[in-house]
Short mmCIF file of C-alpha atoms in Angstrom, two decimals:
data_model
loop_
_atom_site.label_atom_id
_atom_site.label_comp_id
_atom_site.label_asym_id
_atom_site.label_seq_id
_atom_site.Cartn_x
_atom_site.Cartn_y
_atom_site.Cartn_z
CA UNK A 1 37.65 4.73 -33.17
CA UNK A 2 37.09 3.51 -29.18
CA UNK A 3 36.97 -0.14 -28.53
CA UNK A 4 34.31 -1.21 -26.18
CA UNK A 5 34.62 -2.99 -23.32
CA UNK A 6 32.83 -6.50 -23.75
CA UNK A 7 30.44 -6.88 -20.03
CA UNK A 8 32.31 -10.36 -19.70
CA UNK A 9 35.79 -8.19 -19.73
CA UNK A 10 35.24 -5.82 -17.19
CA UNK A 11 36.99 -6.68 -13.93
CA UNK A 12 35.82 -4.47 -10.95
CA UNK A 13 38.06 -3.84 -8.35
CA UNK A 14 38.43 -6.83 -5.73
CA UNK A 15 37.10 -5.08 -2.68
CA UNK A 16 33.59 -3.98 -4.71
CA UNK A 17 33.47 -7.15 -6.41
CA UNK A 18 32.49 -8.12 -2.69
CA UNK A 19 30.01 -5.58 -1.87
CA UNK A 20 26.38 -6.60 -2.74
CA UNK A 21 24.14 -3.97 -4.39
CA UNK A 22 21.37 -2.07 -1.74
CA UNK A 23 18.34 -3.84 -0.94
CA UNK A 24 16.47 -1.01 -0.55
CA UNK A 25 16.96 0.66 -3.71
CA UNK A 26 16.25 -2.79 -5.21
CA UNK A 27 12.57 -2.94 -4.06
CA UNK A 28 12.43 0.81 -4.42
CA UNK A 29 13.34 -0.40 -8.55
CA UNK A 30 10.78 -3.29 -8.11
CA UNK A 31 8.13 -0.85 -7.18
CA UNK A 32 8.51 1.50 -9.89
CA UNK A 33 8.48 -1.55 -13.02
CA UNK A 34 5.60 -2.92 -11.53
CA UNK A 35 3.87 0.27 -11.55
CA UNK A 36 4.98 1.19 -15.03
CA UNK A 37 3.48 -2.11 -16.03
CA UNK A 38 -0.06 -0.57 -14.84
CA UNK A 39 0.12 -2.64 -11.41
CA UNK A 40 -1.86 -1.10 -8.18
CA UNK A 41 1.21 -1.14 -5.92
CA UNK A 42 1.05 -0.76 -2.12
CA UNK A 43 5.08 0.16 -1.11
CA UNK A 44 6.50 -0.46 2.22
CA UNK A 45 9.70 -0.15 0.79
CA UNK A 46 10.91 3.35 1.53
CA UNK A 47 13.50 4.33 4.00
CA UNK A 48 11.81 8.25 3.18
CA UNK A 49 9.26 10.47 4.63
CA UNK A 50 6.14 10.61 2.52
CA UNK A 51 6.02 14.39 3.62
CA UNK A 52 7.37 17.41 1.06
CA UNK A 53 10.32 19.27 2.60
CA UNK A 54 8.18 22.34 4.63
CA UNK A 55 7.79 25.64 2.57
CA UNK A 56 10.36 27.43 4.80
CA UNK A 57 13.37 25.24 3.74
CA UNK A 58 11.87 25.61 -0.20
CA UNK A 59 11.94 29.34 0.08
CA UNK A 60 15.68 29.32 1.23
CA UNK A 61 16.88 27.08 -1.24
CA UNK A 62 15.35 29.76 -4.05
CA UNK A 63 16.36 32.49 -2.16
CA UNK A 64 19.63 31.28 -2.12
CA UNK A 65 20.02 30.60 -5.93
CA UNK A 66 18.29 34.13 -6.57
CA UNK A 67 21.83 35.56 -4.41
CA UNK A 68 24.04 33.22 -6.41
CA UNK A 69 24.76 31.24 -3.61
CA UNK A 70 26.11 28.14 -6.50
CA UNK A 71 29.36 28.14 -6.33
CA UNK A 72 31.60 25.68 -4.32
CA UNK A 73 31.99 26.07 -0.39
CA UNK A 74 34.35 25.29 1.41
CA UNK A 75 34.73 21.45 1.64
CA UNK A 76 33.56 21.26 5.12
CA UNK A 77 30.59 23.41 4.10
CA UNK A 78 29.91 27.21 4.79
CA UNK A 79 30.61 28.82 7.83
CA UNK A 80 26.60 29.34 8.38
CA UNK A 81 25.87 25.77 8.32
CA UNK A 82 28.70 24.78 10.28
CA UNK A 83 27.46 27.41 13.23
CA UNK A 84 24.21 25.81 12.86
CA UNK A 85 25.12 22.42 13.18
CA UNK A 86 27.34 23.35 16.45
CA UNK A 87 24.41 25.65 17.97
CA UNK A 88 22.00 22.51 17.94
CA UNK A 89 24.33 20.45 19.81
CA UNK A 90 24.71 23.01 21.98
CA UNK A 91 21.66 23.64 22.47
CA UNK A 92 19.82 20.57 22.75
CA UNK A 93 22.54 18.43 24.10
CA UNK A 94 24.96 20.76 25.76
CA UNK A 95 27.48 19.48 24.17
CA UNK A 96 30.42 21.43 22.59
CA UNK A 97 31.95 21.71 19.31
CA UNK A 98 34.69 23.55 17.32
CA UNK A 99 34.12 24.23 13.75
CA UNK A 100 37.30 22.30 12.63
CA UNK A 101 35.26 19.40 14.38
CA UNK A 102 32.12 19.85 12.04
CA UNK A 103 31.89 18.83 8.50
CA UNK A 104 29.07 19.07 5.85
CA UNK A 105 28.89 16.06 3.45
CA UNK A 106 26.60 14.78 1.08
CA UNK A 107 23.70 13.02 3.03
CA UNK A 108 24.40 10.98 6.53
CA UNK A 109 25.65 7.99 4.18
CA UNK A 110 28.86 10.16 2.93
CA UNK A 111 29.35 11.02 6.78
CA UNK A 112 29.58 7.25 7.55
CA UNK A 113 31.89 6.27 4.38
CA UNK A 114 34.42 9.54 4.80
CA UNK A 115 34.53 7.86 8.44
CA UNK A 116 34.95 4.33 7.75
CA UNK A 117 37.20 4.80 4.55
CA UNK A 118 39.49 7.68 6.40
CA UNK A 119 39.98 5.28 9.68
CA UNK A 120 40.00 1.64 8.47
CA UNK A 121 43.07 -0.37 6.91
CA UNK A 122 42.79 -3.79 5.24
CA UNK A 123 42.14 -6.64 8.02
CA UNK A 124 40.89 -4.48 10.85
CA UNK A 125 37.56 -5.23 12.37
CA UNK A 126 34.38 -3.51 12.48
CA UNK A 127 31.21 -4.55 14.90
CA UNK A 128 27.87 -3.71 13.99
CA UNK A 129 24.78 -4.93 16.04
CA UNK A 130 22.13 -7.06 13.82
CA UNK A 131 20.44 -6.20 12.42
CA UNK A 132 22.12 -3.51 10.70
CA UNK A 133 20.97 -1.02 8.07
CA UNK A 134 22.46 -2.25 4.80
CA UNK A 135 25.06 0.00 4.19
CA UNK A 136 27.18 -0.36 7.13
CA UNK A 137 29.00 -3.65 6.26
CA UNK A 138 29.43 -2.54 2.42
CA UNK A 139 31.49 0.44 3.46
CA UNK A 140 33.70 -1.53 5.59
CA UNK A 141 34.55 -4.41 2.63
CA UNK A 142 34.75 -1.53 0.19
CA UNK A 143 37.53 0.04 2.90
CA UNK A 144 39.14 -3.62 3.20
CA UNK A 145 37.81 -4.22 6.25
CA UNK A 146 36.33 -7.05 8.23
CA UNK A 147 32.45 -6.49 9.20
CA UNK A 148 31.94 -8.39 12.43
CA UNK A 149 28.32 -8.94 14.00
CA UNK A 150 26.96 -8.97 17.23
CA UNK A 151 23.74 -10.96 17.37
CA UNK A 152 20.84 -9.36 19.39
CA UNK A 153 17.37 -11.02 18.59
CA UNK A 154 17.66 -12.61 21.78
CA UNK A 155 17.38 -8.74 23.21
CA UNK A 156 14.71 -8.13 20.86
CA UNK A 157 17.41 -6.08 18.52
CA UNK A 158 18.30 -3.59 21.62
CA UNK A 159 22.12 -3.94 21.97
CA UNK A 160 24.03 -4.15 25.43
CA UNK A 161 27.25 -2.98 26.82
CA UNK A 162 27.55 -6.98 27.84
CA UNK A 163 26.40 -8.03 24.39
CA UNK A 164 29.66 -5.56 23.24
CA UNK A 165 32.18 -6.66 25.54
CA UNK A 166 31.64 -10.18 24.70
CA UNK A 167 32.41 -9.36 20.59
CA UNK A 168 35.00 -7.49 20.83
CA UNK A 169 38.34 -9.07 19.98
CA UNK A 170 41.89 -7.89 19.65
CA UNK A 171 41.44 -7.18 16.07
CA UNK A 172 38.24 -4.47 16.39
CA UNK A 173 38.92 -0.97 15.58
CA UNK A 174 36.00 0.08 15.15
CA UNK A 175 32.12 -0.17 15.96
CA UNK A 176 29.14 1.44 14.39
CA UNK A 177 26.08 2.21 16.54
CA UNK A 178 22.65 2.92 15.13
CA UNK A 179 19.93 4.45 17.53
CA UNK A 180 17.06 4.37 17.07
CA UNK A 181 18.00 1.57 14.58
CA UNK A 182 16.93 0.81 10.69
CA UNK A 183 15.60 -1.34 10.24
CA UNK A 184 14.26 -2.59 13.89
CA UNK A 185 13.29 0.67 15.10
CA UNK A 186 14.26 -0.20 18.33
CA UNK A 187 16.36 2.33 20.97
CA UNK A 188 19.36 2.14 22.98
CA UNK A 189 18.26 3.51 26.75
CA UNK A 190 20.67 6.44 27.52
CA UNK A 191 22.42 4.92 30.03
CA UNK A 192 22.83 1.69 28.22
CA UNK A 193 24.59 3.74 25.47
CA UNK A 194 26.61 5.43 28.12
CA UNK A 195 28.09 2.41 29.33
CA UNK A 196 28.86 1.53 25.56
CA UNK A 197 30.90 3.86 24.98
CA UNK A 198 32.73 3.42 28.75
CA UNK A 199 34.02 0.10 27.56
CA UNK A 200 34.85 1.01 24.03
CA UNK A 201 36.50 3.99 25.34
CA UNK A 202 38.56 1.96 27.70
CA UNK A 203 39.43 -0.86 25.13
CA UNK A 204 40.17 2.48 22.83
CA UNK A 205 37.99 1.21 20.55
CA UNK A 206 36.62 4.12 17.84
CA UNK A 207 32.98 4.48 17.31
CA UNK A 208 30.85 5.74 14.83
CA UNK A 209 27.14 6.48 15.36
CA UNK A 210 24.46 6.99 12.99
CA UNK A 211 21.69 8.87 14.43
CA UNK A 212 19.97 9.87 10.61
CA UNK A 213 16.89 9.15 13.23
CA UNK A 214 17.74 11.20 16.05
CA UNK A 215 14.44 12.89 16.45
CA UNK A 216 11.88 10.69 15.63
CA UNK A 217 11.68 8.70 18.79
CA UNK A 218 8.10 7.79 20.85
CA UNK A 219 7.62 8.44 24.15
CA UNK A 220 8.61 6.97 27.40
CA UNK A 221 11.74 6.97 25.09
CA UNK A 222 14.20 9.04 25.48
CA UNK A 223 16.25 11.53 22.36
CA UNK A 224 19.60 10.99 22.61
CA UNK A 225 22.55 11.51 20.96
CA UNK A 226 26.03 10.49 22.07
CA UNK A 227 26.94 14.12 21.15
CA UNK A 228 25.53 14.73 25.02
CA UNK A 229 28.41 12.28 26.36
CA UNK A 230 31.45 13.78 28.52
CA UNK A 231 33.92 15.02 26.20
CA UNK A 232 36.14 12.34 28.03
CA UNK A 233 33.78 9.69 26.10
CA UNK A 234 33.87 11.64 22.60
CA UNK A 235 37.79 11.30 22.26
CA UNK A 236 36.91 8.38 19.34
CA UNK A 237 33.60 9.23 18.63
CA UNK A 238 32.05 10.31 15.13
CA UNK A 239 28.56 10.94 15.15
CA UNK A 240 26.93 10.84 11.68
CA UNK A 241 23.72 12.99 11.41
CA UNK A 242 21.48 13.65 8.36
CA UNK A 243 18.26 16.20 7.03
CA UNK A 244 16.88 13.26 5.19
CA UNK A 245 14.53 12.09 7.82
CA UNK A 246 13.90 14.81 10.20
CA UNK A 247 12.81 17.70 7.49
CA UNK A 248 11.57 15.02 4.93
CA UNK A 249 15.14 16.02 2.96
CA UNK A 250 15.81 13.10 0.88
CA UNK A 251 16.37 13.81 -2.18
CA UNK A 252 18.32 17.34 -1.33
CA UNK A 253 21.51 14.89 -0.28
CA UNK A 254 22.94 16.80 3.02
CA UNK A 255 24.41 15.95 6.25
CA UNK A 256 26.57 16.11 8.58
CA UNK A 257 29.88 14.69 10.91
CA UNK A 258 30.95 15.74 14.22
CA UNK A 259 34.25 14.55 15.38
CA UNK A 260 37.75 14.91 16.86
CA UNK A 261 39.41 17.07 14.93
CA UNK A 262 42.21 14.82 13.86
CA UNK A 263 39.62 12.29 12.30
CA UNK A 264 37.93 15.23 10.57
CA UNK A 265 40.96 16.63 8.48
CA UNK A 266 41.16 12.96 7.14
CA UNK A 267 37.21 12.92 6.45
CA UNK A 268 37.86 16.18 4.57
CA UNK A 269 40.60 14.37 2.34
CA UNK A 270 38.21 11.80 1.58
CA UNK A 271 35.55 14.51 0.88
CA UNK A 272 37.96 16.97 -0.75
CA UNK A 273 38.45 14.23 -3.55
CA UNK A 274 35.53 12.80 -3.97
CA UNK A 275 32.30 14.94 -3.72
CA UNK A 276 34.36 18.30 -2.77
CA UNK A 277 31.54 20.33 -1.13
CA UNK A 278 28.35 19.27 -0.41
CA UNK A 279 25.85 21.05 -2.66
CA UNK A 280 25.35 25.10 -1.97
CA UNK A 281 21.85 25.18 -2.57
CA UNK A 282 21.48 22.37 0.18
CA UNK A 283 23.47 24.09 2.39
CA UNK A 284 21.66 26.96 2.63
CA UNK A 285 18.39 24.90 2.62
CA UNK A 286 19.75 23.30 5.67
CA UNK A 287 20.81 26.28 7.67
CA UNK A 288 16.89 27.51 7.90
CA UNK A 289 15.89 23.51 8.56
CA UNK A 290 17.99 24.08 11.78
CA UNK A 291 17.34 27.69 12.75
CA UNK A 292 13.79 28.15 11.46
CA UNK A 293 10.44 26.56 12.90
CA UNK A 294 10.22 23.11 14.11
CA UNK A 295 7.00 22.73 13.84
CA UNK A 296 7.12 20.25 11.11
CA UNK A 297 8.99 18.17 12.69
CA UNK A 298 6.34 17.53 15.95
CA UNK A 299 3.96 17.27 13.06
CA UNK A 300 5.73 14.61 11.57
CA UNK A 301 6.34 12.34 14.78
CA UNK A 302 2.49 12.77 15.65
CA UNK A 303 1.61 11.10 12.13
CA UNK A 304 4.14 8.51 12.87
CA UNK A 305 3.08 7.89 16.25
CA UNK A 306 -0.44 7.61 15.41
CA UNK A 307 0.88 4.90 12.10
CA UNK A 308 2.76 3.02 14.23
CA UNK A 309 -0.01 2.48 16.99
CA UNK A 310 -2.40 1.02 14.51
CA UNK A 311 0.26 -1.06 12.07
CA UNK A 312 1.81 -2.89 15.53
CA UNK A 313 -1.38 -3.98 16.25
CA UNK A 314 -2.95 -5.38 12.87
CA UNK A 315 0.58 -6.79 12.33
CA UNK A 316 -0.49 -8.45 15.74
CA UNK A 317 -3.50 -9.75 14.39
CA UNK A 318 -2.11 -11.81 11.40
CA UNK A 319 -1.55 -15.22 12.05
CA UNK A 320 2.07 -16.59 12.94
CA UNK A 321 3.43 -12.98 12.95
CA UNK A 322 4.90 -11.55 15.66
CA UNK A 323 6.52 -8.05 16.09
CA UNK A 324 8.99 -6.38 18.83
CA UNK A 325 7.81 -2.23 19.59
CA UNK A 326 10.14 -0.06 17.70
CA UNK A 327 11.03 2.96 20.09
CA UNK A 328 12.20 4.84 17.04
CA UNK A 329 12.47 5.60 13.40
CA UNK A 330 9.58 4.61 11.20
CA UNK A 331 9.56 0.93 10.73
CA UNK A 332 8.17 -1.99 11.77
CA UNK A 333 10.04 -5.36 11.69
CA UNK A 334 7.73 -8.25 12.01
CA UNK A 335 8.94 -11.82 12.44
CA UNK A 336 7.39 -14.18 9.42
CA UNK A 337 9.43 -16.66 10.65
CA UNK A 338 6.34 -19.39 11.89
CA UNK A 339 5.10 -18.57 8.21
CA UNK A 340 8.32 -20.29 6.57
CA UNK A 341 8.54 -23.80 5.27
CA UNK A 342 7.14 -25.48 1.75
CA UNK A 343 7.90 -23.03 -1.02
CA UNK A 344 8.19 -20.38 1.12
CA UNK A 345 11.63 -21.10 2.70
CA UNK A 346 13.17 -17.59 3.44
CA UNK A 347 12.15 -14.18 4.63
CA UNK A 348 13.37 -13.37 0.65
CA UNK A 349 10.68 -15.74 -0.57
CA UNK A 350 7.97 -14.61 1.38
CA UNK A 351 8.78 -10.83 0.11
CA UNK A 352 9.01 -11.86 -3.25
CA UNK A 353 5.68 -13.90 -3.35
CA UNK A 354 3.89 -11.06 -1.27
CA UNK A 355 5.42 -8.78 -4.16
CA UNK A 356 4.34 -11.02 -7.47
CA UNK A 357 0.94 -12.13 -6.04
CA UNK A 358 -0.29 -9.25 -4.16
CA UNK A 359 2.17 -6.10 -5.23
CA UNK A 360 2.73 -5.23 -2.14
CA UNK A 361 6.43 -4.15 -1.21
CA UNK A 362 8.53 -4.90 1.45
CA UNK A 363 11.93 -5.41 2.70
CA UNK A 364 13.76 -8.94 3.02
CA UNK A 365 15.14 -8.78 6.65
CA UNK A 366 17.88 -11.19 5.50
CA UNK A 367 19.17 -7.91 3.71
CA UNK A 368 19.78 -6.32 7.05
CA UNK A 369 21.48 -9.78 8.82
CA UNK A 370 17.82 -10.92 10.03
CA UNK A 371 16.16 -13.81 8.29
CA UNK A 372 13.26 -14.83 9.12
CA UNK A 373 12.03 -10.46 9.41
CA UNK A 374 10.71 -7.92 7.12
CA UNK A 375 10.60 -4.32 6.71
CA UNK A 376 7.93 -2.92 6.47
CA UNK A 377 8.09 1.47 6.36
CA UNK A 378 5.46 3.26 7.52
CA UNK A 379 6.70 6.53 5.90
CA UNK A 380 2.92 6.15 4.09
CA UNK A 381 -0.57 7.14 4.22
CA UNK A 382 -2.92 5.49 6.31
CA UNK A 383 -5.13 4.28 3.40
CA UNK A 384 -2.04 2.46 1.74
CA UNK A 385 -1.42 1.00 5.46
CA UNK A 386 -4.42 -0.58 5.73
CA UNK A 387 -4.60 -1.86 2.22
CA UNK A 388 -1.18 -2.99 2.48
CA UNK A 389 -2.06 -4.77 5.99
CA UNK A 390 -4.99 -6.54 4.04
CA UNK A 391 -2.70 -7.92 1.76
CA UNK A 392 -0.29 -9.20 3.49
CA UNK A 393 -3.21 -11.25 5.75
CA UNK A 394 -4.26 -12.67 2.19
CA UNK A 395 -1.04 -13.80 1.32
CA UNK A 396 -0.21 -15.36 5.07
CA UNK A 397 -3.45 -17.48 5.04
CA UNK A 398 -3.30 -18.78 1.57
CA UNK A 399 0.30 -20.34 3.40
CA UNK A 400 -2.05 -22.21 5.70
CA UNK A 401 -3.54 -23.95 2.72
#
């Protein structure tokens, strides 16, 4: 006989007691009821490509089941992926790696939490930039840290080495970096960055950046990864990369950490005892994303480019919204804020409304340390863009009623 746990009896754990479930995957949820409930949805919601991973990387994956390749690797992934990983640095960004400084994990989110949970102790501080993608300051309670934030819409969301100096207290370990950022889309310059990490190098201050969007960035800006820094400027550096975005890799959960190799053997504890390996299959899949053709990539960032051109500017057109040009990524984060007041109070009214009255889906910037913004992904198709676009004009002039 078991005895159940009543739901009124179950005590979680204090630290994720604090942590607040994801945003994201709550409007990704609120999509799919309304949908099941026969609704004609238009969903800005996803932080995903709306591309299939390219026939090259599919062909891998099968060819490596058909050799048997399903067994564990090592924990910090096979030797081919590893080589991969350090070939593109190399290549691309000149910059070099060892392979006890290159670790496979389980999407670019296990790369940040091995980081954060193998570095941080109970009290220390960690400064993030708002707004900042939703995960960042869960990780840190979950660790028993502090999340501390540096506020940047006076910058239009594009963070400064002066901006940094003036957060940092005696209590900061750590800070987490996110260019090109989600959810603003917008891009640390290169030499901006550069001067970062100078100062948090000099206050020995560790660093992690996430740069899941590495390659989808829009000319006159710049790719750049911190990877390309002098070694002298990597001593405290982890740089947290991903095959979600750039090869439309989502659901096949793989990425990737580069760092000192002292902060790596503690990632692989983490990693050893938690997800051990990163899936096989994956790997493999992975290893021809890297070495194979790009060319889906530069097909990918010309659909995005030519998204982004036209959403900016019907955002533009809407009545009391306003919207800085994301560099980066593939999202959009308007400013509703002239739209707020009466029964629409918050940035999480105004998504909620747009959802129940017009099914349209997007993100509550207040989710991301941002109220008065929205998400809006344009990971879509150009139809559901427009449509979606026409909605959300509806919705902002019945306000003015």
């Amino acid at each position: 006989m078991t005895t159940k746990i009543a739901p009124d009896q179950f005590q979680p754990s204090m630290n994720v007691a604090k942590m607040q479930a994801s945003s994201t995957l709550a409007a990704m949820l609120a999509a799919e009821t309304l949908r099941a409930e026969g609704a004609d949805v238009v969903d800005f919601g996803p932080g995903e490509p709306d591309f299939d991973t390219p026939d090259n990387i599919k062909r891998a994956a099968a060819a490596a089941m058909q050799a048997g390749k399903t067994k564990y690797t090592a924990t910090s992934g096979t030797r081919e992926l590893q080589q991969a990983i350090i070939d593109l640095y190399r290549n691309t960004f000149a910059a070099s790696y060892e392979r006890n400084e290159v670790m496979a994990t389980s999407g670019g989110k296990q790369a940040i939490f091995n980081a954060v949970v193998s570095l941080i102790n109970p009290g220390d501080e960690v400064l993030m930039a708002k707004p900042y993608w939703v995960t960042f300051p869960e990780v840190v309670v979950f660790a028993g840290g502090v999340p501390a934030f540096i506020e940047t819409e006076e910058t239009g969301f594009v963070l400064s080495a002066e901006q940094v100096a003036q957060s940092i207290t005696p209590r900061t370990k750590l800070v987490i970096l996110n260019s090109p950022c989600n959810p603003s889309g917008r891009v640390i310059p290169p030499a901006e960055f550069q001067k970062i990490m100078e100062l948090l190098v000099d206050r020995g201050v560790y660093v992690i950046t996430d740069e899941c969007y590495l390659r989808f960035v829009y000319p006159p800006a710049q790719v750049f990864s911190a990877a390309s820094l002098p070694a002298a400027l990597r001593t405290r550096l982890c740089v947290a990369g991903s095959f979600s975005k750039t090869y439309a890799m989502t659901g096949w959960r793989i990425g990737y950490a580069l760092a000192p190799r002292e902060w790596t053997r503690e990632m692989l504890k983490v990693q050893g005892h938690s997800t051990s390996n990163a899936n096989s299959i994956a790997q493999a899949a992975a290893v021809e994303a890297l070495n194979g053709p790009q060319d889906s990539v530069a097909a990918m960032l010309a659909e995005y480019t030519a998204r982004r051109s036209w959403l900016l500017n019907a955002l533009r057109e809407i009545p009391r919204l306003s919207c800085n040009e994301p560099e980066g990524a593939f999202y959009a984060f308007p400013s509703v804020s002239e739209c707020l007041g009466g029964e629409v109070k918050t940035s999480a009214d105004f998504a909620s409304r747009l959802l129940l009255e017009e099914h349209t889906v997007v993100t509550d910037g207040a989710a991301f340390g941002a109220e008065g913004y929205l998400r809006i992904s344009y990971a879509t198709s150009m139809q559901q863009l427009e449509e979606g676009v026409k909605r959300i004009r509806r919705f902002v002039e019945r306000l003015d009623r």
